mmCIF file of C-alpha atoms in Angstrom:
data_model
loop_
_atom_site.group_PDB
_atom_site.id
_atom_site.type_symbol
_atom_site.label_atom_id
_atom_site.label_comp_id
_atom_site.label_asym_id
_atom_site.label_seq_id
_atom_site.Cartn_x
_atom_site.Cartn_y
_atom_site.Cartn_z
ATOM 1 C CA UNK A 1186 193.146 157.159 189.002
ATOM 2 C CA UNK A 1187 190.987 159.530 187.030
ATOM 3 C CA UNK A 1188 190.246 158.736 183.435
ATOM 4 C CA UNK A 1189 187.758 159.992 180.873
ATOM 5 C CA UNK A 1190 187.170 158.081 177.669
ATOM 6 C CA UNK A 1191 185.386 159.466 174.657
ATOM 7 C CA UNK A 1192 185.570 156.539 172.311
ATOM 8 C CA UNK A 1193 184.087 158.378 169.350
ATOM 9 C CA UNK A 1194 186.839 160.415 167.758
ATOM 10 C CA UNK A 1195 184.710 161.834 164.975
ATOM 11 C CA UNK A 1196 181.016 161.634 164.086
ATOM 12 C CA UNK A 1197 179.161 162.897 161.032
ATOM 13 C CA UNK A 1198 175.396 163.116 160.844
ATOM 14 C CA UNK A 1199 172.967 164.839 158.547
ATOM 15 C CA UNK A 1200 171.181 167.885 159.877
ATOM 16 C CA UNK A 1201 168.022 167.164 161.912
ATOM 17 C CA UNK A 1202 169.246 163.728 162.950
ATOM 18 C CA UNK A 1203 169.719 162.958 166.630
ATOM 19 C CA UNK A 1204 173.238 162.193 167.804
ATOM 20 C CA UNK A 1205 174.648 160.852 171.073
ATOM 21 C CA UNK A 1206 178.174 161.505 172.256
ATOM 22 C CA UNK A 1207 179.501 158.923 174.685
ATOM 23 C CA UNK A 1208 181.569 159.573 177.788
ATOM 24 C CA UNK A 1209 182.834 156.914 180.181
ATOM 25 C CA UNK A 1210 184.780 157.853 183.263
ATOM 26 C CA UNK A 1211 186.837 156.198 185.983
ATOM 27 C CA UNK A 1212 187.261 157.484 189.488
ATOM 28 C CA UNK A 1213 187.817 156.120 192.981
ATOM 29 C CA UNK A 1214 186.306 159.170 194.623
ATOM 30 C CA UNK A 1215 182.686 159.149 195.776
ATOM 31 C CA UNK A 1216 182.292 162.872 195.234
ATOM 32 C CA UNK A 1217 183.091 164.068 191.787
ATOM 33 C CA UNK A 1218 181.847 166.368 189.068
ATOM 34 C CA UNK A 1219 181.271 165.771 185.402
ATOM 35 C CA UNK A 1220 181.257 168.400 182.697
ATOM 36 C CA UNK A 1221 180.579 168.796 179.026
ATOM 37 C CA UNK A 1222 182.202 171.579 177.034
ATOM 38 C CA UNK A 1223 181.821 172.570 173.392
ATOM 39 C CA UNK A 1224 184.769 173.917 171.415
ATOM 40 C CA UNK A 1225 183.715 175.675 168.203
ATOM 41 C CA UNK A 1226 186.310 176.577 165.538
ATOM 42 C CA UNK A 1227 186.956 179.901 167.306
ATOM 43 C CA UNK A 1228 188.783 177.969 170.008
ATOM 44 C CA UNK A 1229 187.202 178.855 173.325
ATOM 45 C CA UNK A 1230 185.528 176.152 175.353
ATOM 46 C CA UNK A 1231 181.875 176.788 176.039
ATOM 47 C CA UNK A 1232 180.437 175.344 179.232
ATOM 48 C CA UNK A 1233 177.374 173.160 178.658
ATOM 49 C CA UNK A 1234 176.681 171.339 181.893
ATOM 50 C CA UNK A 1235 178.084 170.401 185.304
ATOM 51 C CA UNK A 1236 176.737 167.454 187.251
ATOM 52 C CA UNK A 1237 177.805 166.198 190.669
ATOM 53 C CA UNK A 1238 178.021 162.533 191.527
ATOM 54 C CA UNK A 1239 175.020 162.613 193.834
ATOM 55 C CA UNK A 1240 172.626 163.886 191.235
ATOM 56 C CA UNK A 1241 171.729 161.183 188.756
ATOM 57 C CA UNK A 1242 168.739 162.933 187.338
ATOM 58 C CA UNK A 1243 168.857 163.291 183.617
ATOM 59 C CA UNK A 1244 168.773 166.822 182.343
ATOM 60 C CA UNK A 1245 167.274 168.425 179.279
ATOM 61 C CA UNK A 1246 168.077 171.880 178.002
ATOM 62 C CA UNK A 1247 166.397 172.666 174.741
ATOM 63 C CA UNK A 1248 167.755 170.258 172.133
ATOM 64 C CA UNK A 1249 170.462 169.033 174.524
ATOM 65 C CA UNK A 1250 170.028 166.229 177.028
ATOM 66 C CA UNK A 1251 172.368 164.354 179.303
ATOM 67 C CA UNK A 1252 172.106 160.822 180.640
ATOM 68 C CA UNK A 1253 174.154 160.199 183.787
ATOM 69 C CA UNK A 1254 174.401 156.559 184.885
ATOM 70 C CA UNK A 1255 176.684 155.782 187.805
ATOM 71 C CA UNK A 1256 176.131 152.041 187.355
ATOM 72 C CA UNK A 1257 177.946 152.179 184.026
ATOM 73 C CA UNK A 1258 180.123 155.232 184.830
ATOM 74 C CA UNK A 1259 178.762 157.039 181.831
ATOM 75 C CA UNK A 1260 177.636 160.579 181.170
ATOM 76 C CA UNK A 1261 176.326 160.668 177.629
ATOM 77 C CA UNK A 1262 175.216 163.731 175.732
ATOM 78 C CA UNK A 1263 172.461 163.744 173.122
ATOM 79 C CA UNK A 1264 171.662 166.464 170.632
ATOM 80 C CA UNK A 1265 168.169 166.201 169.218
ATOM 81 C CA UNK A 1266 167.357 167.547 165.759
ATOM 82 C CA UNK A 1267 170.960 168.527 165.150
ATOM 83 C CA UNK A 1268 171.844 171.761 163.381
ATOM 84 C CA UNK A 1269 174.913 172.835 161.416
ATOM 85 C CA UNK A 1270 175.814 175.223 164.259
ATOM 86 C CA UNK A 1271 176.268 172.208 166.515
ATOM 87 C CA UNK A 1272 179.394 171.287 164.559
ATOM 88 C CA UNK A 1273 182.269 171.475 167.030
ATOM 89 C CA UNK A 1274 184.522 169.393 169.219
ATOM 90 C CA UNK A 1275 182.823 168.267 172.417
ATOM 91 C CA UNK A 1276 184.756 167.448 175.553
ATOM 92 C CA UNK A 1277 183.678 165.496 178.580
ATOM 93 C CA UNK A 1278 185.611 166.210 181.791
ATOM 94 C CA UNK A 1279 185.881 164.850 185.326
ATOM 95 C CA UNK A 1280 186.917 166.609 188.503
ATOM 96 C CA UNK A 1281 187.328 164.776 191.787
ATOM 97 C CA UNK A 1282 186.462 166.543 195.010
ATOM 98 C CA UNK A 1283 189.380 165.010 196.887
ATOM 99 C CA UNK A 1284 192.049 165.835 194.365
ATOM 100 C CA UNK A 1285 190.635 169.018 192.841
ATOM 101 C CA UNK A 1286 192.229 168.316 189.498
ATOM 102 C CA UNK A 1287 190.344 168.165 186.244
ATOM 103 C CA UNK A 1288 190.871 165.716 183.445
ATOM 104 C CA UNK A 1289 189.399 165.976 179.971
ATOM 105 C CA UNK A 1290 188.548 163.306 177.471
ATOM 106 C CA UNK A 1291 190.185 163.477 174.055
ATOM 107 C CA UNK A 1292 187.070 165.016 172.573
ATOM 108 C CA UNK A 1293 184.606 164.039 169.875
ATOM 109 C CA UNK A 1294 184.598 166.054 166.673
ATOM 110 C CA UNK A 1295 181.007 166.382 165.485
ATOM 111 C CA UNK A 1296 180.168 167.286 161.900
ATOM 112 C CA UNK A 1297 176.594 168.200 161.112
ATOM 113 C CA UNK A 1298 176.103 168.012 157.366
ATOM 114 C CA UNK A 1299 173.501 170.255 155.699
ATOM 115 C CA UNK B 1247 179.826 191.820 180.508
ATOM 116 C CA UNK B 1248 183.182 191.211 178.857
ATOM 117 C CA UNK B 1249 184.390 187.645 178.579
ATOM 118 C CA UNK B 1250 187.805 186.195 179.265
ATOM 119 C CA UNK B 1251 190.465 187.957 177.232
ATOM 120 C CA UNK B 1252 193.726 186.325 176.268
ATOM 121 C CA UNK B 1253 196.613 188.109 174.617
ATOM 122 C CA UNK B 1254 198.241 187.689 172.265
ATOM 123 C CA UNK B 1255 196.103 185.422 170.092
ATOM 124 C CA UNK B 1256 199.039 184.102 168.125
ATOM 125 C CA UNK B 1257 202.727 183.894 168.889
ATOM 126 C CA UNK B 1258 205.766 182.449 167.174
ATOM 127 C CA UNK B 1259 208.899 181.866 169.215
ATOM 128 C CA UNK B 1260 212.228 180.154 168.731
ATOM 129 C CA UNK B 1261 213.457 177.189 170.740
ATOM 130 C CA UNK B 1262 215.211 178.296 173.899
ATOM 131 C CA UNK B 1263 213.340 181.580 174.190
ATOM 132 C CA UNK B 1264 210.809 182.359 176.861
ATOM 133 C CA UNK B 1265 207.254 183.569 176.474
ATOM 134 C CA UNK B 1266 204.636 185.265 178.615
ATOM 135 C CA UNK B 1267 200.929 184.903 177.971
ATOM 136 C CA UNK B 1268 198.274 187.082 179.525
ATOM 137 C CA UNK B 1269 194.729 186.408 180.683
ATOM 138 C CA UNK B 1270 192.146 188.888 181.925
ATOM 139 C CA UNK B 1271 189.260 187.114 183.646
ATOM 140 C CA UNK B 1272 185.638 188.099 183.713
ATOM 141 C CA UNK B 1273 185.118 191.049 186.001
ATOM 142 C CA UNK B 1274 184.564 189.850 189.540
ATOM 143 C CA UNK B 1275 186.052 186.413 188.974
ATOM 144 C CA UNK B 1276 188.983 185.629 191.233
ATOM 145 C CA UNK B 1277 189.937 182.182 189.980
ATOM 146 C CA UNK B 1278 192.017 181.766 186.858
ATOM 147 C CA UNK B 1279 193.135 178.423 185.500
ATOM 148 C CA UNK B 1280 195.373 177.577 182.566
ATOM 149 C CA UNK B 1281 195.260 174.658 180.147
ATOM 150 C CA UNK B 1282 197.430 173.379 177.337
ATOM 151 C CA UNK B 1283 195.785 171.825 174.291
ATOM 152 C CA UNK B 1284 197.788 169.784 171.792
ATOM 153 C CA UNK B 1285 196.672 167.274 169.152
ATOM 154 C CA UNK B 1286 198.627 164.506 170.860
ATOM 155 C CA UNK B 1287 197.926 165.058 174.546
ATOM 156 C CA UNK B 1288 194.593 166.830 174.278
ATOM 157 C CA UNK B 1289 193.531 169.259 176.975
ATOM 158 C CA UNK B 1290 195.707 169.253 180.065
ATOM 159 C CA UNK B 1291 195.411 171.311 183.210
ATOM 160 C CA UNK B 1292 198.420 173.491 183.997
ATOM 161 C CA UNK B 1293 197.589 175.438 187.152
ATOM 162 C CA UNK B 1294 194.984 177.449 188.980
ATOM 163 C CA UNK B 1295 195.316 180.749 190.783
ATOM 164 C CA UNK B 1296 192.915 182.223 193.274
ATOM 165 C CA UNK B 1297 193.453 185.524 195.062
ATOM 166 C CA UNK B 1298 197.045 185.753 193.816
ATOM 167 C CA UNK B 1299 197.989 182.308 195.144
ATOM 168 C CA UNK B 1300 198.609 179.156 193.155
ATOM 169 C CA UNK B 1301 196.038 176.682 194.494
ATOM 170 C CA UNK B 1302 196.534 173.806 192.166
ATOM 171 C CA UNK B 1303 199.127 172.532 189.751
ATOM 172 C CA UNK B 1304 199.065 169.973 186.978
ATOM 173 C CA UNK B 1305 201.841 167.664 185.932
ATOM 174 C CA UNK B 1306 204.093 170.025 184.004
ATOM 175 C CA UNK B 1307 207.800 170.799 184.387
ATOM 176 C CA UNK B 1308 209.034 173.831 186.290
ATOM 177 C CA UNK B 1309 209.590 175.697 183.010
ATOM 178 C CA UNK B 1310 205.876 176.440 183.183
ATOM 179 C CA UNK B 1311 205.012 179.040 185.766
ATOM 180 C CA UNK B 1312 202.422 181.662 186.376
ATOM 181 C CA UNK B 1313 201.220 184.394 188.620
ATOM 182 C CA UNK B 1314 198.113 186.354 189.401
ATOM 183 C CA UNK B 1315 197.876 190.026 190.166
ATOM 184 C CA UNK B 1316 195.674 191.842 192.643
ATOM 185 C CA UNK B 1317 193.199 192.673 189.868
ATOM 186 C CA UNK B 1318 192.918 188.921 189.136
ATOM 187 C CA UNK B 1319 194.689 189.195 185.805
ATOM 188 C CA UNK B 1320 197.051 186.298 185.301
ATOM 189 C CA UNK B 1321 200.173 185.649 183.330
ATOM 190 C CA UNK B 1322 201.697 182.365 182.328
ATOM 191 C CA UNK B 1323 205.382 182.052 181.533
ATOM 192 C CA UNK B 1324 207.207 179.294 179.724
ATOM 193 C CA UNK B 1325 210.987 179.398 179.793
ATOM 194 C CA UNK B 1326 213.500 177.604 177.579
ATOM 195 C CA UNK B 1327 210.871 176.802 174.977
ATOM 196 C CA UNK B 1328 210.849 173.404 173.316
ATOM 197 C CA UNK B 1329 209.198 172.378 170.060
ATOM 198 C CA UNK B 1330 206.721 170.321 172.070
ATOM 199 C CA UNK B 1331 205.445 173.442 173.787
ATOM 200 C CA UNK B 1332 203.661 174.401 170.587
ATOM 201 C CA UNK B 1333 200.023 174.375 171.586
ATOM 202 C CA UNK B 1334 196.858 176.311 172.165
ATOM 203 C CA UNK B 1335 196.984 177.744 175.684
ATOM 204 C CA UNK B 1336 193.580 178.353 177.173
ATOM 205 C CA UNK B 1337 192.717 180.384 180.200
ATOM 206 C CA UNK B 1338 189.493 180.070 182.160
ATOM 207 C CA UNK B 1339 187.977 182.134 184.914
ATOM 208 C CA UNK B 1340 185.533 181.181 187.653
ATOM 209 C CA UNK B 1341 183.811 183.034 190.405
ATOM 210 C CA UNK B 1342 184.858 180.463 193.002
ATOM 211 C CA UNK B 1343 188.043 178.628 193.827
ATOM 212 C CA UNK B 1344 188.497 175.087 192.620
ATOM 213 C CA UNK B 1345 188.105 173.154 189.404
ATOM 214 C CA UNK B 1346 184.678 171.818 190.305
ATOM 215 C CA UNK B 1347 182.916 174.964 189.220
ATOM 216 C CA UNK B 1348 181.649 176.286 185.933
ATOM 217 C CA UNK B 1349 184.508 177.882 184.035
ATOM 218 C CA UNK B 1350 184.447 180.484 181.288
ATOM 219 C CA UNK B 1351 187.181 180.165 178.717
ATOM 220 C CA UNK B 1352 189.013 182.620 176.539
ATOM 221 C CA UNK B 1353 189.788 182.004 172.878
ATOM 222 C CA UNK B 1354 193.322 181.003 173.696
ATOM 223 C CA UNK B 1355 196.817 181.897 172.619
ATOM 224 C CA UNK B 1356 198.233 179.737 169.870
ATOM 225 C CA UNK B 1357 201.953 179.361 170.475
ATOM 226 C CA UNK B 1358 204.200 178.002 167.777
ATOM 227 C CA UNK B 1359 207.785 177.147 168.665
ATOM 228 C CA UNK B 1360 210.165 176.874 165.716
#
């Protein structure tokens, strides 16, 4: 069965610190997709990244980077030199190719303190 | 390019009533999916429509239904409202069918059932 675990419910860091949000997933499918979304106070989810199960290359986009490790079923997200505008709830999600459903983790609420 | 528009933004209904929520996707997008977000259950997938057909359904009772029109606009209906239906309802649009693709979310409709 699909499962996404974001063990960190809430994190607070001081601005300019680096922070890593953890995501561990479970799936029996060999083809699947992982996502990260950001939900600012306005409510809409903002797409950050999509990664398929065959692409284990880490990705960097500006201050954001993602570490995908199939061996540990993890897809962690790091924000470098955090800024107050990064404060939001971040969701990790999994979609299996076979089932075409999507399941979200419970989210991690990130507070960046000035 | 306009984003995903959900109306109304806020709604208060009484137990037993029914409610209809509306979602206008990004122009050109033919896939619309709906999600329910509550503090207890988190983000849960409701259903997906593509080209006026329901392609995918989450694990919700039959009181939750939807439809999509020829212009890709979608409506979601909840009948016989229960207190537990109080939630933020999010709509997302994608250019392709399926939940494996990048989705663009609206700001949601916050439904309160009293």
